[in-house]
Structures are given as C-alpha cells and as structure tokens.
Amino acid sequence: MSTQMTIELSAEKPRKHEFYRATLDLPATDLQIEDALSKARFQNESSKKYIDIEEAILFDPSHLSVTADDIHMLNYLAKRLDSLSEEDELKFEALYYARTRRLPEDEQIQVGTVINMTYGLDMIPLAANVGTDYELGRFVVENDFDERFENVPDAALSYLDYKSIGKEFRERDDGVFYGKYYVPTRYHEPDNLYDGTHVLPESPSDSAVFSLLVAKAPEDDPDEVPDSAHWLHLPESKDEMNALAKQLGASQIEDCVFYDFKSSIPQIDKCFLRSMNDIGKLNDLAEDYLSLSEEERTMFKAVMERRHVTTLDGALSAFKSINDYEFSFDAEDADDFFKEYLAYHVPTNFDTRWLDGIRSDIDADRLLQQLGAEVTSYGIVSKQHGSLFALTGYDELEEYELIEVCGQPALFSDTRIPDSAVPEGLYRYDLRCGEDDLLDGTIEPYVYVNHGGSILVQQPFEFGEDGYIQLDEDSSPNFIGVEMTAEEFAGRDFTEDINDDFAPIGGMNL
C-alpha cells in the first residue's frame, strides 16, 4: 500500500491549553492506528480531540469535514483510493474537484460522501487530448455526439463556433478539464455503498504485527526480487509458514529470504531480523504482542524506547519485564511530569492550578535524573523496579563507582544508567557479561541480555564493524575505590594517570 494521506491527531492536555499530538500515514493497519491513538492520548475520554488532514495525494482536504471519530472512515477512504487504477484516480480527482469547486467557504462535505465518489468511476467516460472548450467542441462535432451537426457540410464546419459548442456540453455534463483529459462527471451515479457501517473485506495485513515479503533465496543476482515473492503475515503457525516456503520452492521458511519488512510496532524494524533463522523468535514476539491488552501494548512500546532495544532478544526480554516499570501516560515531557509529581505529593485539597504557571526547565530534568526515569513517545517510564513518585531530596544525585576500563577513567553502575542521567559531555555504554563475568565480557552501545552494568566515559569508544569491544584481563574494569556523581566526573580533568590521584584497590574482585 502507498500513503494516500497524512493525518495529525491531537488531544488537549488535562491542566493546560496545550495538546498531545501524533501523525499517521493512511492507509494503516489496526495496530498502527492504535499506536497513533496512544501517542495522542485519545484514550482520555474527558479531553477534547481533533483530527486534521495534513496532506492528501488525490484531493484538497480543506473541503472535507472531519471529526475525532472519523479515523477509521478516513482509513477506509485511504484504502479505497489506494485500490484505484491510474485512470480511476484521474476520474476521482476530477469528480472531487467538480463536486467541491462551487461550495461556499463555510460548507464542507462528509467523509462518507467522498468514499462514495470512489465507487462507480467506471461509468465516467474520458476524452483524451481535450483540454479547452474549443477542443471539446471539435471533439463533439467530429464524433457526432450532437445530432444538430450530423448533416453539416464539410465546407461549413470551419464556420462553427466550436468554443460555444464545447462550453454548452461542458456545462451540461458538469465536465472538468483535468490534465490532458475531459471528464464529464454527470455520468457518475454512486450507489451510496458506504453507509457508515459498511467495511472493506479484512485483509490479513490489517491485523498483522509484522509482514515480510519472502521468497526462495536467489541463486544468481542477490538483489533481484523474484516474481514469486509472497507476503507472510505474522503471527502465523509454523506449519503455514513452511507450507508457504514449499510453495516458493524452499524446504522450510528459514531457507527463504525477505525483501521487504513492515512492522506495526514503531520500535522494531527490519534490522531486528538479522537472519531468517530468527523468524521463530519474531513470530513468538508477534504472538506475545497480540496477547497483551491495548494498555499493555503501549507499556511494552514505552519500555522498548526506555531500554533502547535493538535486537529480538532485547524485545523478548522487554516483553517479560513490562511489569517491572511504572508509567505516567498523562505526562508528555519532563515539565508535565514535574507538575504531576508535585500534585501527587501536595495535600488533596490543594488547588493544582497553582502549578500551571511554574517554570521548571532545570528542576524537571533534575527530578527525572534523580528518579532514573525517562521520557518516551507514550509518557514517562521509571527505571526498572523503580518508582515514579518516590520522595527524593533536591540534592540526592546518585553516585557511581570510579573505575578504569580500556585505559580510560569511567563511572560504573551495576544497574542501567538512563540517558536522562548522562550530563552533557559524557558518553554512556553498557557492559555484557561473558563466561567469566566482566573479565571476558564486552562493551556495547546497549545491552539487554546478560547485562553486567553501565559506564560513563569522557571520550567516546570506537566499536568498529563488530559493534562491540572485547574485554580481557588487561582491559576489564579496575575499581579505584572512589564514588562520585556524574556531574563531578564530567567536571574533573583526568589527563594524569588516574592512580596519581586515587589509591587503587587492585583489579576487579567478582
């Protein structure tokens, strides 16, 4: 499917005259619509909600009346438009223009009316290379479309007022010159097929979590997409997947390749499926995702963002851990959460409108940092096993252990350090445990399986093509025996040997 329109969803925030917003390309799957509604907080029944069409490919959206309840109708319209042939697209554009060009400025048409314009287009004829009243007049006369001119001698044809003849027919036909065509829109007689409840036949892709365009692995050109490629919609049973593989000429689905990947989970893309050998894990994740409630799916996506997941194993781990986090879906940013946090702790008879005008630019970020919470597209998420509304002192900045790793000083935490806790000028990485814990582990941008801790450094690491740094006995963490905050570490000059200022306690003791 190709995008036919882009819409913006907006819902008013509870305590101030601002809006949650989300954009969505249509047509979309049911789960993609659900995701946009979650991001725009449409689940809050008391808020005012709006839908605006930001862009439409085949029509001018300024003439269309849209309400917050019309998202599924708009998606239906987008699917209808996507199904039109090139010729029917032209007829639809001309018909829409003809029906809206004389509308008063304050009058709009309903979405259902436009949907019905997508039916019955085969009844509208087209006249190619006719773009003016003069050309239309000649077309009418030369093709004997008007009996008044059937017996006019050829010698007299040059004296006919073709422009007037063409204008007469155009007005009678409610015709439109569109591109290089003349479109007589009066022949359109829709059956009013859309009645507000009529729906298109459901496609397997509508409810799919993932869709892959799969085919047997090519034997010659690896970039060639064979004509036999077929869409596989997940979740699916193993038997059905292997049946499709056999249909494509492969013995099992793992022997196939995929050429395209569509996801209803924005945090997961084709990079997660590094090999078709992982198709089982991807299918398990799709089944797990559909087993969740709508609220739990939102929680899962928020945790995916919170943990910066980049692998299938990480996604499956995030699925198992969603109950380890607390969420605030009403708070869109640090400022929102700061006021929600204060409102949570003040007496119940306190008028929270006093909080609306508070400027909390610095303190809001500080609060998130001290709580270890992070902002996501769906709201605020606590650190794992943490609380969003735990009382915390103003100066209670977390201290980390000072270590030396790979020849440079670093701060170490055996739990994950959130991005919100990283001061400007520092870089955060994760440690993965090996068979001998961290002595043969790795340093990576993000780790979710066998996580051994997080570090902050003043100079970024270069990971090369492998995407990680292998640790050994010489480069593994050496604990100095000193604790300090990230801010203190960021402001300290370690140009001298770290052991000149701090007495080490020896190598890592695990």
Coordinates of C-alpha atoms in Angstrom, one line a residue:
M1 CA 0.0 0.0 0.0
S2 CA 1.2 3.5 -0.7
T3 CA 0.4 6.5 1.5
Q4 CA -2.7 8.4 0.4
M5 CA -2.9 10.9 3.2
T6 CA -1.2 12.0 6.4
I7 CA -3.3 13.0 9.4
E8 CA -2.5 14.7 12.7
L9 CA -4.3 13.6 15.9
S10 CA -4.4 16.0 18.8
A11 CA -5.9 15.9 22.3
E12 CA -6.0 18.6 24.8
K13 CA -3.8 18.1 27.9
P14 CA -5.6 18.0 31.3
R15 CA -4.1 21.0 33.0
K16 CA -3.0 23.5 30.3
H17 CA -4.1 24.7 26.9
E18 CA -1.6 22.5 25.0
F19 CA -2.1 19.3 23.0
Y20 CA -0.7 15.9 22.7
R21 CA 0.0 15.2 19.0
A22 CA 0.7 12.3 16.7
T23 CA 0.9 11.9 13.0
L24 CA -0.2 8.8 11.0
D25 CA 0.1 7.8 7.3
L26 CA -3.0 6.2 5.8
P27 CA -3.9 3.6 4.9
A28 CA -2.7 2.0 8.1
T29 CA -3.2 -1.3 9.9
D30 CA -5.4 -1.6 13.0
L31 CA -2.3 -1.8 15.3
Q32 CA -0.7 1.3 13.6
I33 CA -3.9 3.2 14.3
E34 CA -3.9 2.0 17.9
D35 CA -0.3 3.3 18.2
A36 CA -1.1 6.8 17.0
L37 CA -4.2 6.9 19.3
S38 CA -1.9 6.0 22.2
K39 CA 0.7 8.6 21.4
A40 CA -2.0 11.3 21.1
R41 CA -3.6 10.1 24.3
F42 CA -7.0 9.6 22.7
Q43 CA -7.9 7.1 25.5
N44 CA -8.6 10.1 27.8
E45 CA -12.3 10.4 27.3
S46 CA -12.6 13.8 29.0
S47 CA -10.2 15.6 26.7
K48 CA -11.1 17.5 23.5
K49 CA -9.9 15.6 20.5
Y50 CA -9.2 16.6 16.8
I51 CA -8.1 15.1 13.6
D52 CA -6.6 17.2 10.8
I53 CA -5.6 16.1 7.4
E54 CA -2.1 17.5 6.8
E55 CA -1.7 16.2 3.3
A56 CA -3.7 14.2 0.8
I57 CA -2.5 13.0 -2.6
L58 CA -5.7 12.9 -4.6
F59 CA -7.9 15.6 -3.1
D60 CA -8.0 19.0 -1.4
P61 CA -8.7 18.2 2.3
S62 CA -9.8 21.8 3.1
H63 CA -13.3 20.9 1.7
L64 CA -13.6 17.8 4.0
S65 CA -15.4 17.8 7.3
V66 CA -13.5 15.6 9.8
T67 CA -14.3 14.8 13.4
A68 CA -12.2 13.0 16.0
D69 CA -14.4 9.9 15.4
D70 CA -13.6 9.7 11.7
I71 CA -10.2 7.9 11.9
H72 CA -11.5 4.6 10.7
M73 CA -13.6 6.2 8.0
L74 CA -10.5 8.1 6.8
N75 CA -8.5 4.8 6.7
Y76 CA -11.4 3.2 4.7
L77 CA -11.2 6.1 2.3
A78 CA -7.4 5.8 2.0
K79 CA -7.7 2.0 1.3
R80 CA -10.3 2.8 -1.4
L81 CA -8.0 5.4 -3.0
D82 CA -5.0 3.0 -2.9
S83 CA -7.1 0.4 -4.8
L84 CA -7.9 2.7 -7.7
S85 CA -6.3 2.3 -11.1
E86 CA -4.4 5.2 -12.6
E87 CA -7.3 6.0 -14.9
D88 CA -9.8 5.9 -11.9
E89 CA -7.5 8.1 -9.9
L90 CA -7.8 10.8 -12.6
K91 CA -11.6 10.4 -12.7
F92 CA -11.8 10.6 -8.9
E93 CA -9.7 13.8 -8.8
A94 CA -11.9 15.4 -11.4
L95 CA -15.1 14.3 -9.7
Y96 CA -13.9 15.6 -6.3
Y97 CA -13.0 19.0 -7.9
A98 CA -16.3 19.2 -9.7
R99 CA -18.3 18.5 -6.5
T100 CA -16.4 21.0 -4.3
R101 CA -15.5 23.9 -6.6
R102 CA -18.7 25.7 -6.1
L103 CA -19.1 25.1 -2.3
P104 CA -19.4 28.1 -0.1
E105 CA -16.4 28.8 2.1
D106 CA -18.2 27.7 5.2
E107 CA -19.6 24.5 3.7
Q108 CA -17.8 21.1 3.7
I109 CA -18.6 17.6 2.6
Q110 CA -18.6 14.5 4.7
V111 CA -16.1 11.7 4.6
G112 CA -18.8 9.2 3.6
T113 CA -19.7 11.3 0.6
V114 CA -16.0 11.2 -0.6
I115 CA -15.9 7.4 0.0
N116 CA -18.9 7.0 -2.4
M117 CA -17.0 9.0 -5.0
T118 CA -14.5 6.1 -5.2
Y119 CA -17.3 3.8 -6.5
G120 CA -18.9 3.8 -9.9
L121 CA -16.0 5.5 -11.6
D122 CA -16.2 3.1 -14.5
M123 CA -19.4 4.9 -15.6
I124 CA -17.4 8.1 -16.3
P125 CA -16.0 8.3 -19.9
L126 CA -12.8 10.1 -20.7
A127 CA -11.8 12.2 -23.7
A128 CA -8.1 12.3 -24.2
N129 CA -6.2 15.3 -25.5
V130 CA -9.2 17.6 -24.9
G131 CA -8.3 20.5 -22.7
T132 CA -10.3 23.5 -23.8
D133 CA -13.9 24.3 -24.8
Y134 CA -12.7 24.7 -28.4
E135 CA -11.1 21.3 -28.4
L136 CA -14.2 19.8 -26.8
G137 CA -16.5 21.4 -29.4
R138 CA -14.5 19.9 -32.2
F139 CA -14.5 16.5 -30.4
V140 CA -18.3 16.7 -30.1
V141 CA -18.9 17.6 -33.8
E142 CA -16.2 15.2 -35.2
N143 CA -17.6 12.2 -33.3
D144 CA -21.3 13.0 -34.0
F145 CA -22.2 13.5 -30.3
D146 CA -24.7 16.1 -31.2
E147 CA -27.3 15.3 -33.9
R148 CA -27.7 19.0 -34.7
F149 CA -24.4 18.9 -36.5
E150 CA -24.6 15.5 -38.2
N151 CA -25.6 16.9 -41.6
V152 CA -23.5 20.0 -41.7
P153 CA -21.5 20.0 -45.0
D154 CA -17.7 19.7 -44.5
A155 CA -17.3 23.1 -46.2
A156 CA -19.3 24.7 -43.5
L157 CA -17.6 23.1 -40.5
S158 CA -15.0 25.8 -40.3
Y159 CA -17.7 28.4 -39.6
L160 CA -19.0 26.6 -36.5
D161 CA -18.4 28.2 -33.1
Y162 CA -16.6 25.2 -31.6
K163 CA -15.8 27.1 -28.3
S164 CA -19.5 27.8 -27.7
I165 CA -20.4 24.2 -28.5
G166 CA -17.8 22.9 -26.1
K167 CA -18.9 25.3 -23.4
E168 CA -22.5 24.1 -23.8
F169 CA -21.6 20.5 -23.5
R170 CA -19.2 21.1 -20.6
E171 CA -21.9 22.9 -18.6
R172 CA -24.5 20.2 -19.4
D173 CA -22.0 17.4 -18.4
D174 CA -20.7 19.2 -15.3
G175 CA -17.5 18.5 -17.1
V176 CA -14.0 19.2 -16.0
F177 CA -10.8 19.6 -18.0
Y178 CA -8.2 17.7 -15.9
G179 CA -4.7 17.4 -17.2
K180 CA -5.0 16.3 -20.9
Y181 CA -8.4 14.9 -20.4
Y182 CA -12.0 16.0 -20.4
V183 CA -14.1 14.3 -17.7
P184 CA -17.9 14.5 -17.9
T185 CA -18.7 14.0 -14.2
R186 CA -22.5 13.9 -14.6
Y187 CA -22.3 10.2 -15.6
H188 CA -21.2 9.3 -12.1
E189 CA -24.0 7.6 -10.3
P190 CA -22.8 6.2 -7.0
D191 CA -24.8 3.5 -5.2
N192 CA -24.2 5.1 -1.8
L193 CA -22.3 2.0 -0.9
Y194 CA -20.9 3.5 2.3
D195 CA -23.5 3.9 5.0
G196 CA -21.2 4.4 8.0
T197 CA -21.1 0.8 8.9
H198 CA -20.1 -0.9 5.7
V199 CA -16.5 -2.1 5.8
L200 CA -14.0 -3.4 3.3
P201 CA -13.2 -7.1 3.4
E202 CA -10.5 -7.5 6.1
S203 CA -7.0 -8.3 4.7
P204 CA -4.6 -10.5 6.7
S205 CA -2.2 -7.5 6.8
D206 CA -4.8 -5.5 8.8
S207 CA -4.2 -7.4 11.9
A208 CA -0.6 -8.5 11.3
V209 CA 2.1 -7.4 13.7
F210 CA 4.8 -8.0 11.1
S211 CA 4.6 -8.5 7.4
L212 CA 7.5 -9.9 5.3
L213 CA 7.9 -10.2 1.6
V214 CA 9.6 -13.6 1.3
A215 CA 10.9 -15.7 -1.5
K216 CA 13.3 -18.6 -2.1
A217 CA 16.9 -17.4 -1.8
P218 CA 18.1 -16.3 -5.3
E219 CA 20.7 -18.3 -7.0
D220 CA 22.1 -15.6 -9.2
D221 CA 21.6 -11.9 -8.5
P222 CA 21.1 -11.4 -4.7
D223 CA 19.3 -8.1 -5.3
E224 CA 16.7 -9.5 -7.6
V225 CA 13.2 -9.7 -6.2
P226 CA 11.6 -12.7 -7.9
D227 CA 8.0 -12.6 -9.2
S228 CA 7.2 -15.5 -6.8
A229 CA 7.8 -13.4 -3.7
H230 CA 4.8 -13.6 -1.3
W231 CA 3.8 -11.6 1.8
L232 CA 4.0 -13.5 5.1
H233 CA 1.9 -12.0 7.9
L234 CA 2.9 -12.7 11.5
P235 CA 1.9 -14.3 13.8
E236 CA 1.4 -17.5 11.8
S237 CA 1.6 -21.2 12.6
K238 CA 4.9 -23.0 11.8
D239 CA 3.0 -25.4 9.5
E240 CA 1.6 -22.5 7.5
M241 CA 5.0 -20.8 7.2
N242 CA 6.6 -24.0 6.0
A243 CA 3.7 -24.6 3.6
L244 CA 4.4 -21.1 2.1
A245 CA 8.1 -22.0 1.9
K246 CA 7.4 -25.1 -0.1
Q247 CA 5.1 -23.1 -2.4
L248 CA 8.0 -20.8 -3.0
G249 CA 10.4 -23.8 -3.7
A250 CA 12.2 -23.9 -0.4
S251 CA 12.1 -26.8 2.1
Q252 CA 11.4 -24.6 5.1
I253 CA 10.8 -20.9 5.9
E254 CA 14.3 -20.5 7.3
D255 CA 15.7 -21.2 3.8
C256 CA 13.9 -18.2 2.4
V257 CA 14.9 -14.6 2.3
F258 CA 12.9 -11.4 2.8
Y259 CA 12.9 -8.4 0.6
D260 CA 10.6 -6.1 2.5
F261 CA 9.6 -5.7 6.1
K262 CA 6.6 -3.9 7.6
S263 CA 6.0 -3.5 11.3
S264 CA 3.1 -2.3 13.4
I265 CA 5.5 -1.7 16.3
P266 CA 7.4 1.5 15.5
Q267 CA 10.4 0.5 17.7
I268 CA 11.0 -2.7 15.6
D269 CA 12.3 -2.6 12.0
K270 CA 14.0 -4.9 9.6
C271 CA 17.3 -4.6 11.4
F272 CA 15.9 -6.8 14.2
L273 CA 15.6 -9.7 11.8
R274 CA 19.3 -10.3 11.0
S275 CA 18.6 -13.8 9.7
M276 CA 15.6 -15.9 8.7
N277 CA 16.8 -18.3 11.3
D278 CA 15.3 -15.9 13.8
I279 CA 11.8 -16.0 12.1
G280 CA 10.6 -18.2 15.0
K281 CA 11.6 -15.5 17.6
L282 CA 9.9 -12.8 15.5
N283 CA 6.7 -14.9 15.3
D284 CA 6.8 -15.6 19.1
L285 CA 7.1 -11.8 19.7
A286 CA 4.1 -11.2 17.4
E287 CA 2.0 -13.8 19.3
D288 CA 3.1 -12.3 22.6
Y289 CA 2.3 -8.8 21.5
L290 CA -1.3 -9.7 20.4
S291 CA -1.8 -11.5 23.8
L292 CA -1.5 -8.1 25.5
S293 CA -4.3 -5.7 26.2
E294 CA -4.1 -2.3 24.4
E295 CA -2.7 -0.6 27.5
E296 CA -0.1 -3.4 27.9
R297 CA 0.9 -2.9 24.3
T298 CA 1.5 0.7 25.0
M299 CA 3.5 -0.2 28.1
F300 CA 5.6 -2.6 26.0
K301 CA 6.4 0.0 23.4
A302 CA 7.3 2.5 26.1
V303 CA 9.7 0.0 27.7
M304 CA 11.2 -0.7 24.3
E305 CA 12.0 3.0 24.0
R306 CA 13.1 3.2 27.6
R307 CA 15.6 0.4 27.1
H308 CA 16.7 1.4 23.6
V309 CA 16.1 -2.1 22.4
T310 CA 17.9 -3.0 19.1
T311 CA 17.6 -6.8 19.0
L312 CA 14.9 -9.5 19.0
D313 CA 16.3 -11.0 22.3
G314 CA 16.1 -7.5 23.8
A315 CA 12.5 -7.2 22.6
L316 CA 11.5 -10.5 24.1
S317 CA 13.3 -9.5 27.3
A318 CA 11.4 -6.2 27.4
F319 CA 8.1 -8.1 26.9
K320 CA 8.8 -10.1 30.1
S321 CA 9.7 -7.1 32.1
I322 CA 6.9 -4.6 31.5
N323 CA 5.6 -5.1 35.0
D324 CA 8.9 -4.0 36.4
Y325 CA 8.2 -0.4 35.5
E326 CA 5.9 2.4 36.5
F327 CA 4.3 4.6 33.8
S328 CA 2.8 8.1 33.6
F329 CA 0.8 8.3 30.3
D330 CA -0.5 11.8 31.0
A331 CA 3.0 13.4 31.2
E332 CA 4.4 14.0 27.7
D333 CA 7.7 15.6 28.8
A334 CA 9.8 16.4 31.9
D335 CA 7.8 19.6 32.6
D336 CA 4.5 17.7 32.6
F337 CA 5.8 15.1 34.9
F338 CA 7.4 17.6 37.3
K339 CA 3.9 19.2 37.9
E340 CA 2.3 15.7 38.1
Y341 CA 4.9 14.7 40.7
L342 CA 4.2 17.8 42.8
A343 CA 0.5 17.4 42.5
Y344 CA 0.9 13.8 43.7
H345 CA 2.6 14.9 46.9
V346 CA 0.7 18.0 47.9
P347 CA -2.4 17.8 50.1
T348 CA -5.6 16.6 48.4
N349 CA -7.3 19.9 49.0
F350 CA -4.5 21.8 47.2
D351 CA -5.7 23.7 44.1
T352 CA -3.3 22.2 41.4
R353 CA -4.0 25.1 39.1
W354 CA -1.3 26.9 41.0
L355 CA 1.2 24.6 39.3
D356 CA 0.3 25.5 35.8
G357 CA 2.5 28.7 35.7
I358 CA 5.5 27.1 37.4
R359 CA 8.7 27.3 35.3
S360 CA 10.5 24.1 35.9
D361 CA 13.0 23.9 33.0
I362 CA 16.0 22.8 35.0
D363 CA 14.3 21.2 38.0
A364 CA 12.1 19.0 35.8
D365 CA 15.1 17.3 34.2
R366 CA 16.8 17.1 37.5
L367 CA 13.9 15.2 39.0
L368 CA 13.8 12.7 36.1
Q369 CA 17.5 12.2 36.6
Q370 CA 17.3 11.6 40.3
L371 CA 14.4 9.1 39.8
G372 CA 16.2 7.4 36.9
A373 CA 13.1 7.9 34.8
E374 CA 12.9 8.7 31.0
V375 CA 10.6 10.4 28.6
T376 CA 9.2 8.2 25.8
S377 CA 6.6 8.8 23.0
Y378 CA 3.9 7.3 25.2
G379 CA 4.7 9.1 28.5
I380 CA 7.2 8.8 31.4
V381 CA 8.7 5.4 32.3
S382 CA 10.5 4.7 35.6
K383 CA 13.8 2.8 35.9
Q384 CA 13.4 -0.9 36.2
H385 CA 12.0 -1.8 39.7
G386 CA 11.8 1.9 40.4
S387 CA 9.0 4.3 41.5
L388 CA 8.0 7.4 39.6
F389 CA 6.6 9.1 42.7
A390 CA 9.1 8.1 45.4
L391 CA 10.1 11.1 47.6
T392 CA 13.6 12.3 46.7
G393 CA 15.6 15.2 48.1
Y394 CA 16.7 18.0 45.9
D395 CA 20.4 17.3 46.2
E396 CA 20.2 13.5 46.1
L397 CA 22.2 12.9 43.0
E398 CA 23.3 9.3 42.5
E399 CA 26.9 8.4 43.0
Y400 CA 28.7 5.8 40.8
E401 CA 31.9 3.8 41.3
L402 CA 35.1 5.2 39.7
I403 CA 36.9 2.6 37.6
E404 CA 39.5 2.4 34.8
V405 CA 38.5 0.5 31.7
C406 CA 40.2 0.1 28.4
G407 CA 42.8 2.7 29.5
Q408 CA 40.4 5.5 30.5
P409 CA 38.6 6.5 33.6
A410 CA 34.9 5.7 33.8
L411 CA 32.0 5.6 36.2
F412 CA 30.3 2.2 36.8
S413 CA 26.8 1.2 37.9
D414 CA 25.6 -2.3 38.2
T415 CA 22.2 -1.1 37.1
R416 CA 21.3 0.6 33.9
I417 CA 22.2 4.3 33.7
P418 CA 19.3 6.1 32.0
D419 CA 20.1 8.6 29.2
S420 CA 18.4 11.3 31.3
A421 CA 21.2 10.9 33.9
V422 CA 24.0 11.5 31.4
P423 CA 25.4 15.1 31.7
E424 CA 26.5 16.9 28.5
G425 CA 30.0 15.8 27.5
L426 CA 29.8 12.2 28.8
Y427 CA 29.0 9.0 26.9
R428 CA 27.0 6.1 28.3
Y429 CA 27.7 2.4 27.3
D430 CA 26.7 -1.0 28.6
L431 CA 28.7 -4.0 29.7
R432 CA 27.8 -7.5 28.7
C433 CA 28.9 -10.4 30.9
G434 CA 30.9 -13.2 29.4
E435 CA 31.6 -16.7 30.7
D436 CA 33.9 -15.3 33.3
D437 CA 31.6 -12.3 34.2
L438 CA 33.1 -9.0 33.0
L439 CA 36.7 -10.3 32.7
D440 CA 35.9 -11.6 29.3
G441 CA 32.7 -9.5 28.6
T442 CA 32.2 -6.8 26.1
I443 CA 31.4 -3.0 25.9
E444 CA 28.5 -2.2 23.7
P445 CA 26.2 0.8 22.9
Y446 CA 23.2 -1.1 24.5
V447 CA 22.9 -4.5 26.2
Y448 CA 19.7 -6.2 27.3
V449 CA 20.7 -9.8 27.7
N450 CA 23.5 -10.7 30.2
H451 CA 23.6 -7.0 31.2
G452 CA 26.6 -6.5 33.6
G453 CA 26.3 -2.8 34.2
S454 CA 26.6 0.6 32.6
I455 CA 29.5 3.0 32.4
L456 CA 30.0 6.7 31.8
V457 CA 33.2 7.9 30.0
Q458 CA 34.6 11.3 28.9
Q459 CA 35.8 10.1 25.5
P460 CA 33.6 8.0 23.1
F461 CA 34.6 4.5 22.2
E462 CA 35.0 3.3 18.6
F463 CA 33.3 -0.1 18.1
G464 CA 34.3 -0.8 14.5
E465 CA 32.4 -3.3 12.3
D466 CA 31.9 -5.8 15.2
G467 CA 29.8 -3.3 17.1
Y468 CA 31.5 -4.1 20.5
I469 CA 34.8 -4.0 22.3
Q470 CA 36.1 -7.3 23.7
L471 CA 37.4 -7.1 27.3
D472 CA 40.3 -9.2 28.6
E473 CA 42.3 -9.3 31.8
D474 CA 44.2 -6.1 31.0
S475 CA 41.3 -4.0 29.7
S476 CA 38.5 -5.2 32.1
P477 CA 37.3 -2.8 34.8
N478 CA 39.7 -1.8 37.6
F479 CA 37.8 -0.5 40.6
I480 CA 39.5 2.6 42.2
G481 CA 37.5 2.5 45.4
V482 CA 36.0 6.0 45.0
E483 CA 32.4 7.1 44.3
M484 CA 31.3 10.4 42.7
T485 CA 28.4 11.8 40.8
A486 CA 28.2 12.1 37.0
E487 CA 28.5 15.9 37.3
E488 CA 31.6 15.6 39.4
F489 CA 33.1 13.2 37.0
A490 CA 32.2 15.3 34.0
G491 CA 34.0 18.3 35.5
R492 CA 37.2 16.5 36.5
D493 CA 40.4 16.5 34.5
F494 CA 41.9 13.1 34.2
T495 CA 44.8 14.0 32.0
E496 CA 47.2 12.5 34.6
D497 CA 47.2 8.8 35.5
I498 CA 44.1 8.1 37.4
N499 CA 46.2 6.3 40.1
D500 CA 48.1 9.5 40.8
D501 CA 45.0 11.0 42.5
F502 CA 43.3 7.9 43.8
A503 CA 44.8 4.8 45.5
P504 CA 43.6 1.7 43.7
I505 CA 42.3 -1.3 45.5
G506 CA 43.6 -3.7 42.8
G507 CA 41.8 -5.5 40.0
M508 CA 38.2 -6.4 39.7
N509 CA 37.0 -8.6 42.5
L510 CA 34.0 -10.6 41.5

